[in-house]
Short mmCIF file of C-alpha atoms in Angstrom, two decimals:
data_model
loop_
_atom_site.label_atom_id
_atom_site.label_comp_id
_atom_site.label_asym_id
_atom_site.label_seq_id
_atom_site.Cartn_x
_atom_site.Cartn_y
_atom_site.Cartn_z
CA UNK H 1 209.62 216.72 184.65
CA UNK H 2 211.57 216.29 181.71
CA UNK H 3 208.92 213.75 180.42
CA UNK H 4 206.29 215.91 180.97
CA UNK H 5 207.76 218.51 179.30
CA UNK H 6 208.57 216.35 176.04
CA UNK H 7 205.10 214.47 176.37
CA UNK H 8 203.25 218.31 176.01
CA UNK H 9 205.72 219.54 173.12
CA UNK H 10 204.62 216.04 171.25
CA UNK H 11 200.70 216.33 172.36
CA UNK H 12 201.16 219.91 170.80
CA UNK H 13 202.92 219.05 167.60
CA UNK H 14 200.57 216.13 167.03
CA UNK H 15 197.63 218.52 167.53
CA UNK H 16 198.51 221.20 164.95
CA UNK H 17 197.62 218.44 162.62
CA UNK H 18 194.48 217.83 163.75
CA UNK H 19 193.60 221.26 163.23
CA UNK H 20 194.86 221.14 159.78
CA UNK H 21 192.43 219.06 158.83
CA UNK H 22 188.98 220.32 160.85
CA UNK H 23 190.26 223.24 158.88
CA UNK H 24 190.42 221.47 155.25
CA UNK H 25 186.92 219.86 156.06
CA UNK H 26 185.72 223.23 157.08
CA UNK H 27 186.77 224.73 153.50
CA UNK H 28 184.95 221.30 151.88
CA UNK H 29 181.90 222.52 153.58
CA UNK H 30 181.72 225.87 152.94
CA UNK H 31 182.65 225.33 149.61
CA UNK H 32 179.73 222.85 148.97
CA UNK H 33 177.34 225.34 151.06
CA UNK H 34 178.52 227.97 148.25
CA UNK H 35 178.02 225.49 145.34
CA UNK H 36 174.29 224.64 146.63
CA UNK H 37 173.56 228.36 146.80
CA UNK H 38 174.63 229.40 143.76
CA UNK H 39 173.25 226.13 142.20
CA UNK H 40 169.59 227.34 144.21
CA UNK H 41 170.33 230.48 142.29
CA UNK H 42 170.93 229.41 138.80
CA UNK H 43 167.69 227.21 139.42
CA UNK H 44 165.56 229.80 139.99
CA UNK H 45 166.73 231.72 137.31
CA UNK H 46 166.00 228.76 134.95
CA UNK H 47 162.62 228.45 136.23
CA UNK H 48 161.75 232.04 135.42
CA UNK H 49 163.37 231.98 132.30
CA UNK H 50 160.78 229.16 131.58
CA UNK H 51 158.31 230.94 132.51
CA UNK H 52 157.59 229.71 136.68
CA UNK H 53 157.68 233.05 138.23
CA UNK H 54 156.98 231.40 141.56
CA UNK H 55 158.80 228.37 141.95
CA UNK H 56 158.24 225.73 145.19
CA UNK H 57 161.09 224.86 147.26
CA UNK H 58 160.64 221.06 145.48
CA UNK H 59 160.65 222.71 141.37
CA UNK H 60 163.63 224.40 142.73
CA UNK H 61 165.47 220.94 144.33
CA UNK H 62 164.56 219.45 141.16
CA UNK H 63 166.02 221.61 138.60
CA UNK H 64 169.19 221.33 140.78
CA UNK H 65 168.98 218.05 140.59
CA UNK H 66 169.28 217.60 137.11
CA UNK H 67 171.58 220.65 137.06
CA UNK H 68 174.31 218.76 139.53
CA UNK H 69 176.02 216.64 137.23
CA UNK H 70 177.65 219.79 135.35
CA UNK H 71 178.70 221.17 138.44
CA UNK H 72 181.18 220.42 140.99
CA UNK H 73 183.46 223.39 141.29
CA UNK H 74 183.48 223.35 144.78
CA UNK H 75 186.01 220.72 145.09
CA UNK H 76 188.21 222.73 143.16
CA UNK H 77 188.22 225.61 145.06
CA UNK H 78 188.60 223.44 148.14
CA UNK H 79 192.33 221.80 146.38
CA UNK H 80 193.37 225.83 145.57
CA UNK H 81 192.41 227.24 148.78
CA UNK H 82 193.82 224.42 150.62
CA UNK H 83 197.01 224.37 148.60
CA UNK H 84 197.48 228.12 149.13
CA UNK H 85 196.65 228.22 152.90
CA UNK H 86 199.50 225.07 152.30
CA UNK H 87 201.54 227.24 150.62
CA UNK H 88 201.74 230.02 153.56
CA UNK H 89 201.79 227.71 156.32
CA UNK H 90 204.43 225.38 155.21
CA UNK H 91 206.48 227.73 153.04
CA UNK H 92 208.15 227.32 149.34
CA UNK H 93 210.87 225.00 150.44
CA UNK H 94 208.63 222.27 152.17
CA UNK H 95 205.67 222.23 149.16
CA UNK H 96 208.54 221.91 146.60
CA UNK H 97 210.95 219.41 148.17
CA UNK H 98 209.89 217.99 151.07
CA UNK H 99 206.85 216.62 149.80
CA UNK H 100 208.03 215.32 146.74
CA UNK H 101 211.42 213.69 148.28
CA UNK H 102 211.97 211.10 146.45
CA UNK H 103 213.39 207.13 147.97
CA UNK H 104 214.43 204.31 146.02
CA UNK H 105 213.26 203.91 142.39
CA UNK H 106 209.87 202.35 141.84
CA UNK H 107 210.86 199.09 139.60
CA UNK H 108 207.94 197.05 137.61
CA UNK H 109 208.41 194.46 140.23
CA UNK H 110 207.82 196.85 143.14
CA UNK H 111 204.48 198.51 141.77
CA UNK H 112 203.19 194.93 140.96
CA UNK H 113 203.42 193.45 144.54
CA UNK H 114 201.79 196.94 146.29
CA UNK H 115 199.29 197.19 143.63
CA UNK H 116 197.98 193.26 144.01
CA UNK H 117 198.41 194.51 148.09
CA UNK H 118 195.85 197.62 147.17
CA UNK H 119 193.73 195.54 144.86
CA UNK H 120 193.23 192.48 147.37
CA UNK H 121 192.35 195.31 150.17
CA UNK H 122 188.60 194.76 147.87
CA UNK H 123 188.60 191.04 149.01
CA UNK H 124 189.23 191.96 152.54
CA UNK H 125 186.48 194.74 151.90
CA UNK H 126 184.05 192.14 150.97
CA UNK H 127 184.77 189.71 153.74
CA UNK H 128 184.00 192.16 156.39
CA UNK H 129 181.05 194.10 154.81
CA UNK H 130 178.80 191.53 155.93
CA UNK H 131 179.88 191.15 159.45
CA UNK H 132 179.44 195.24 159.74
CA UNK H 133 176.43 195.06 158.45
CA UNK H 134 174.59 192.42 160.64
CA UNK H 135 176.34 194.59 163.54
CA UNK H 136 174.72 197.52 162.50
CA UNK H 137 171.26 195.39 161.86
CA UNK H 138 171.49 194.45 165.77
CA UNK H 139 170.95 198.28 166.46
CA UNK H 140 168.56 198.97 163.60
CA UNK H 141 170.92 200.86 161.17
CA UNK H 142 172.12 199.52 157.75
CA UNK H 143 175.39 200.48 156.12
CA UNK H 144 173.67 200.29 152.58
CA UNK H 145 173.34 203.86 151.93
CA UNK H 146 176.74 204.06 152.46
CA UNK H 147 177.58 201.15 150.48
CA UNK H 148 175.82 202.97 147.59
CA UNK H 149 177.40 206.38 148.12
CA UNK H 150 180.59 204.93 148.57
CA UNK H 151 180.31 202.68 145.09
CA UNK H 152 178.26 205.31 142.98
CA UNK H 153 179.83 206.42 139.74
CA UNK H 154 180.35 209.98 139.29
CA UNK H 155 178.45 212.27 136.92
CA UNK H 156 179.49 215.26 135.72
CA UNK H 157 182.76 216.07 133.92
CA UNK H 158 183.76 218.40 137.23
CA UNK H 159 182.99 215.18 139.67
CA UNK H 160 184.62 213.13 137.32
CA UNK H 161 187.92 214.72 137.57
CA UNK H 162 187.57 215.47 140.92
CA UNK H 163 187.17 211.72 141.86
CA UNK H 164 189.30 210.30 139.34
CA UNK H 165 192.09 212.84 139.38
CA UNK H 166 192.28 215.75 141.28
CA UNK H 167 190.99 213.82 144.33
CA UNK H 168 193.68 211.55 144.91
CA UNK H 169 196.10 214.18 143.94
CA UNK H 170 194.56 216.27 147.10
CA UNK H 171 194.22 213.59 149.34
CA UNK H 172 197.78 212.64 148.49
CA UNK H 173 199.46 216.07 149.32
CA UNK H 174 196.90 216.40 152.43
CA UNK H 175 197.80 212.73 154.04
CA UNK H 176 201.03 212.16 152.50
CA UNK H 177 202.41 215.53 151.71
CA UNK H 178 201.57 216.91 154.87
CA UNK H 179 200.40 214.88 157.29
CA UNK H 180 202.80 211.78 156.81
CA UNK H 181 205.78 213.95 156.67
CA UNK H 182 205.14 215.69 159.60
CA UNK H 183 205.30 212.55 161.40
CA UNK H 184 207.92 210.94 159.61
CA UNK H 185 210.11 212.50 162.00
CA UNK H 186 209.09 210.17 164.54
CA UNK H 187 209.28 206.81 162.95
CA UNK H 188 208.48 205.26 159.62
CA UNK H 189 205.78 202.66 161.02
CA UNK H 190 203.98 205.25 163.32
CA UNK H 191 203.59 207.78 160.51
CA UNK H 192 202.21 204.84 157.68
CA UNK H 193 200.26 203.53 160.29
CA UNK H 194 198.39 207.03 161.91
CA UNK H 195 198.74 209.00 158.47
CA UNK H 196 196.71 206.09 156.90
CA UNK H 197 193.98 206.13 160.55
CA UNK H 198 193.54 209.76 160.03
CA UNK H 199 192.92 209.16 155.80
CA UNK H 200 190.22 206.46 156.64
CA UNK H 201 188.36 209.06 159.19
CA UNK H 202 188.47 211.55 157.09
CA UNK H 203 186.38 209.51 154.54
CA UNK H 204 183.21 209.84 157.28
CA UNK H 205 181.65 206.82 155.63
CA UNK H 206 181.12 203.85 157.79
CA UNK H 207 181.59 201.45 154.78
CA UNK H 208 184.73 203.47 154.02
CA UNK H 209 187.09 204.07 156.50
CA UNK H 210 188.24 199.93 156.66
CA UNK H 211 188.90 200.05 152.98
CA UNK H 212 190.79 203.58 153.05
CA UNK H 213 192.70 202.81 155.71
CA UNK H 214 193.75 199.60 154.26
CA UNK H 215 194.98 201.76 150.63
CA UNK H 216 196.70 204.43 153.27
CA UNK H 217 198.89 202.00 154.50
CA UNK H 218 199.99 201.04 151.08
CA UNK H 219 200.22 204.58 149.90
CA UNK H 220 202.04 206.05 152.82
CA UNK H 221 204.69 202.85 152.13
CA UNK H 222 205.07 203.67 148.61
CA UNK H 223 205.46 207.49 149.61
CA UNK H 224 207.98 206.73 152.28
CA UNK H 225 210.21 204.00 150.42
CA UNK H 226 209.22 205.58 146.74
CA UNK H 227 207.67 209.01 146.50
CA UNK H 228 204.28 210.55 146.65
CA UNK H 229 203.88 210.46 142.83
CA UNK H 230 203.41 206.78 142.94
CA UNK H 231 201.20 206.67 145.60
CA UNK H 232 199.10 209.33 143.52
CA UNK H 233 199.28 207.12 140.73
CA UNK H 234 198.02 204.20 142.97
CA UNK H 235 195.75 206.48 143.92
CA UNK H 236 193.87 207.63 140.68
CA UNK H 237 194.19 203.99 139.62
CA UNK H 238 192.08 202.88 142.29
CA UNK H 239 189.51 206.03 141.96
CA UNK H 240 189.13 205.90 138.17
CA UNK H 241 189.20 201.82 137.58
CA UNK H 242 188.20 199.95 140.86
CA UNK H 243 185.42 202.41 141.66
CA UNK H 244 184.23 204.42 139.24
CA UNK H 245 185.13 202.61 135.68
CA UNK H 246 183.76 198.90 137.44
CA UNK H 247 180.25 200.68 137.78
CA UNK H 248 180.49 202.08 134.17
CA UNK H 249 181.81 199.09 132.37
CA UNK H 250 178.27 197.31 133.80
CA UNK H 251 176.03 199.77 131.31
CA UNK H 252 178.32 198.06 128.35
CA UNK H 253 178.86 194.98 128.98
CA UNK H 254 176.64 194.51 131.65
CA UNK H 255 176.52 194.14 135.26
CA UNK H 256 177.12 190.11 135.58
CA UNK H 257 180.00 190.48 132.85
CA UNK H 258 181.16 193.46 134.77
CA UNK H 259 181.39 192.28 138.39
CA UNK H 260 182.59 188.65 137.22
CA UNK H 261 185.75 190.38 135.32
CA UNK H 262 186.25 192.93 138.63
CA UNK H 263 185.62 189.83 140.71
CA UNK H 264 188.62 187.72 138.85
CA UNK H 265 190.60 190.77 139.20
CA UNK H 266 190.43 190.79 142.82
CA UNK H 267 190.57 187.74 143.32
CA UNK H 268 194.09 186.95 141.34
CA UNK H 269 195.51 190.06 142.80
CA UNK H 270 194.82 188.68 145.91
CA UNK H 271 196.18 184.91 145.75
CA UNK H 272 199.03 187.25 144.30
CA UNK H 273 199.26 189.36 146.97
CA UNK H 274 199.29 186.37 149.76
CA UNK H 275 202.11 185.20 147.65
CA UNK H 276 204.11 187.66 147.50
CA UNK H 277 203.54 188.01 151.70
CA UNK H 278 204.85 184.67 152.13
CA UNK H 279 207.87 184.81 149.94
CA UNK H 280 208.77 188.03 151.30
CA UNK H 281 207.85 187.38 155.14
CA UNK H 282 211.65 187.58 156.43
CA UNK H 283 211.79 191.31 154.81
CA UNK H 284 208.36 192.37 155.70
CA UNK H 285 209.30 191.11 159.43
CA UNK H 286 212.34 193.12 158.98
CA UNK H 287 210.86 196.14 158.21
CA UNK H 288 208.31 196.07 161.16
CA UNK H 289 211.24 195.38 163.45
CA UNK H 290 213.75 197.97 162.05
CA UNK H 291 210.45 200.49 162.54
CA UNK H 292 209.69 199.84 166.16
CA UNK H 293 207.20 202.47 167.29
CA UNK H 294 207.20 204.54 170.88
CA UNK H 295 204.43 203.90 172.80
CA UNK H 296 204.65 207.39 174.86
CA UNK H 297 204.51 209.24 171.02
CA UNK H 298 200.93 207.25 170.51
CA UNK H 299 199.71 208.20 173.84
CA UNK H 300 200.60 211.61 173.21
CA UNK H 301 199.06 211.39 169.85
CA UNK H 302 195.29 209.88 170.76
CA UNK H 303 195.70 212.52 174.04
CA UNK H 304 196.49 215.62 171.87
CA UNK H 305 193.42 218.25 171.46
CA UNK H 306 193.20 218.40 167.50
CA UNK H 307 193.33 214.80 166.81
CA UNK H 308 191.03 214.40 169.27
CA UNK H 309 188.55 216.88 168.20
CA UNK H 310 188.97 215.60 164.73
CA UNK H 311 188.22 212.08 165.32
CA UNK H 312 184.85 212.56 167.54
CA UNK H 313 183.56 215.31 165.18
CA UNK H 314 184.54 212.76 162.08
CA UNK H 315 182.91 209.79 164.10
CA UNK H 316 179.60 211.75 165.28
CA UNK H 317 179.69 212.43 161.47
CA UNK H 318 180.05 208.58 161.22
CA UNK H 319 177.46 207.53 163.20
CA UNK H 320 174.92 210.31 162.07
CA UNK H 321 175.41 209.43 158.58
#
């Protein structure tokens, strides 16, 4: 009985954060449905200013088309409504100290090693890109659409910041902020590992979830053992120069120049990384073992009604996309 009991009060505790974020995707999306109507709007009135006083449905697309790059605000409102709904759910004492609690200093030493770790997560990217895609090919899908949505550089000063900036600084205090620490409680190892499953979901993009998954791992370490203002950093490093800066350095220097400078990047960071795993294998091993997780708290997790309903809406997303 007494398991029972403790097995619904977990399932029912891990839930509430499942809700949490069905409702921060629901705010992205209504957000972005606001965006393209007022975006419809401002292209209409465009079109009559120049003089189209019946516009098609495809003059309209296209002047929002090349209206999109200046626009973006809807992430924005997504980080302030979130933060506020944050803000009254949580309370003052939680947003202000519990997420930013801080661990052990972060030395030079300590950022090198878990930013080689997030850098060689590229190599492992590119190792199993090809084995998803001839997967996929075997059913008649491709994961190249995703590829290029997931790779695309961002345009518009709005998207910019959003991806570079206040994206990881959202993500962070969503997956970190909230979501790691509400299962810190229950073991270090459990909450890196499922705040980090949950972050790569979230991303709905096939090509994505592998690779965020991989960087949640690191950034839920450096949260736990550091604080969540390195992981941001780590964060907006890998936004602004992995992703978006490698695809605008090509239009300089071009492409070739561009990928084979990325490419040596990765590729030292990685021999570095496998390195540093080695040398540091006895306190690595240590760390898994001190950090044992309970098998009855991850069957109460996967079993609980909000992660569940997040992770088949997420993956129907998935697939559909």
């Amino acid at each position: 009985m007494e398991n029972k009991l403790e097995m619904k009060t977990l399932r029912k505790s891990f839930s509430t954060i499942g809700w949490a974020l069905l409702i921060y995707m629901l705010i992205m999306n209504m957000a972005a449905i606001l965006e393209g109507i007022v975006q419809s709007f401002l292209a209409m009135i465009k079109l009559f200013a120049q003089g189209n006083l019946d516009p098609s449905t495809e003059q309209v697309e296209k002047m929002v088309q090349s209206m999109s790059g200046g626009m973006g605000w809807s992430y924005l409102l997504t980080i302030l409504v979130g933060y506020v709904i944050l803000r009254m759910w949580k309370g003052k004492a939680f947003c202000r100290k519990e997420i930013w609690k801080r661990g052990a200093p972060m030395d030079l030493g300590s950022f090198l090693c878990q930013f080689c770790v997030m850098v060689s997560a590229q190599l492992a990217f590119s190792l199993m890109y090809p084995l998803m895609e001839m997967v996929l090919n075997q059913f008649g899908m491709t994961a190249m659409p995703s590829v290029e949505s997931a790779t695309g550089n961002s345009t518009g000063l709005m998207i910019f910041l959003y991806v570079c900036i206040l994206g990881p600084i959202a993500e962070e205090l969503l997956f970190r902020g909230l979501v790691l620490r509400l299962l810190l409680p229950h073991g270090k190892r459990f909450a890196i590992l499922l705040s980090a499953l949950l972050f790569g979901v979230f991303h709905g993009n096939v090509v994505q979830i592998p690779y965020a998954f991989l960087a949640g791992l690191i950034f839920g370490y450096t949260t736990v053992e550091h604080s969540i203002a390195w992981a941001m950093v780590l964060h907006m490093f890998n936004n602004m120069v992995l992703s978006d800066m490698s695809t605008r350095l090509g239009t300089f220097i071009g492409e070739d120049t561009s990928s084979l400078l990325f490419g040596m990047l990765i590729m030292v960071c990685s021999i570095a990384a496998v390195v540093i795993a080695i040398v540091r294998r006895h306190d690595i091993w240590a760390y898994v073992h001190a950090n044992k997780v309970d098998n009855r708290k991850v069957q109460a997790f996967f079993t609980s009604g909000g992660i569940l309903t997040f992770l088949i809406l997420t993956e129907v997303l998935v697939v559909a996309g």
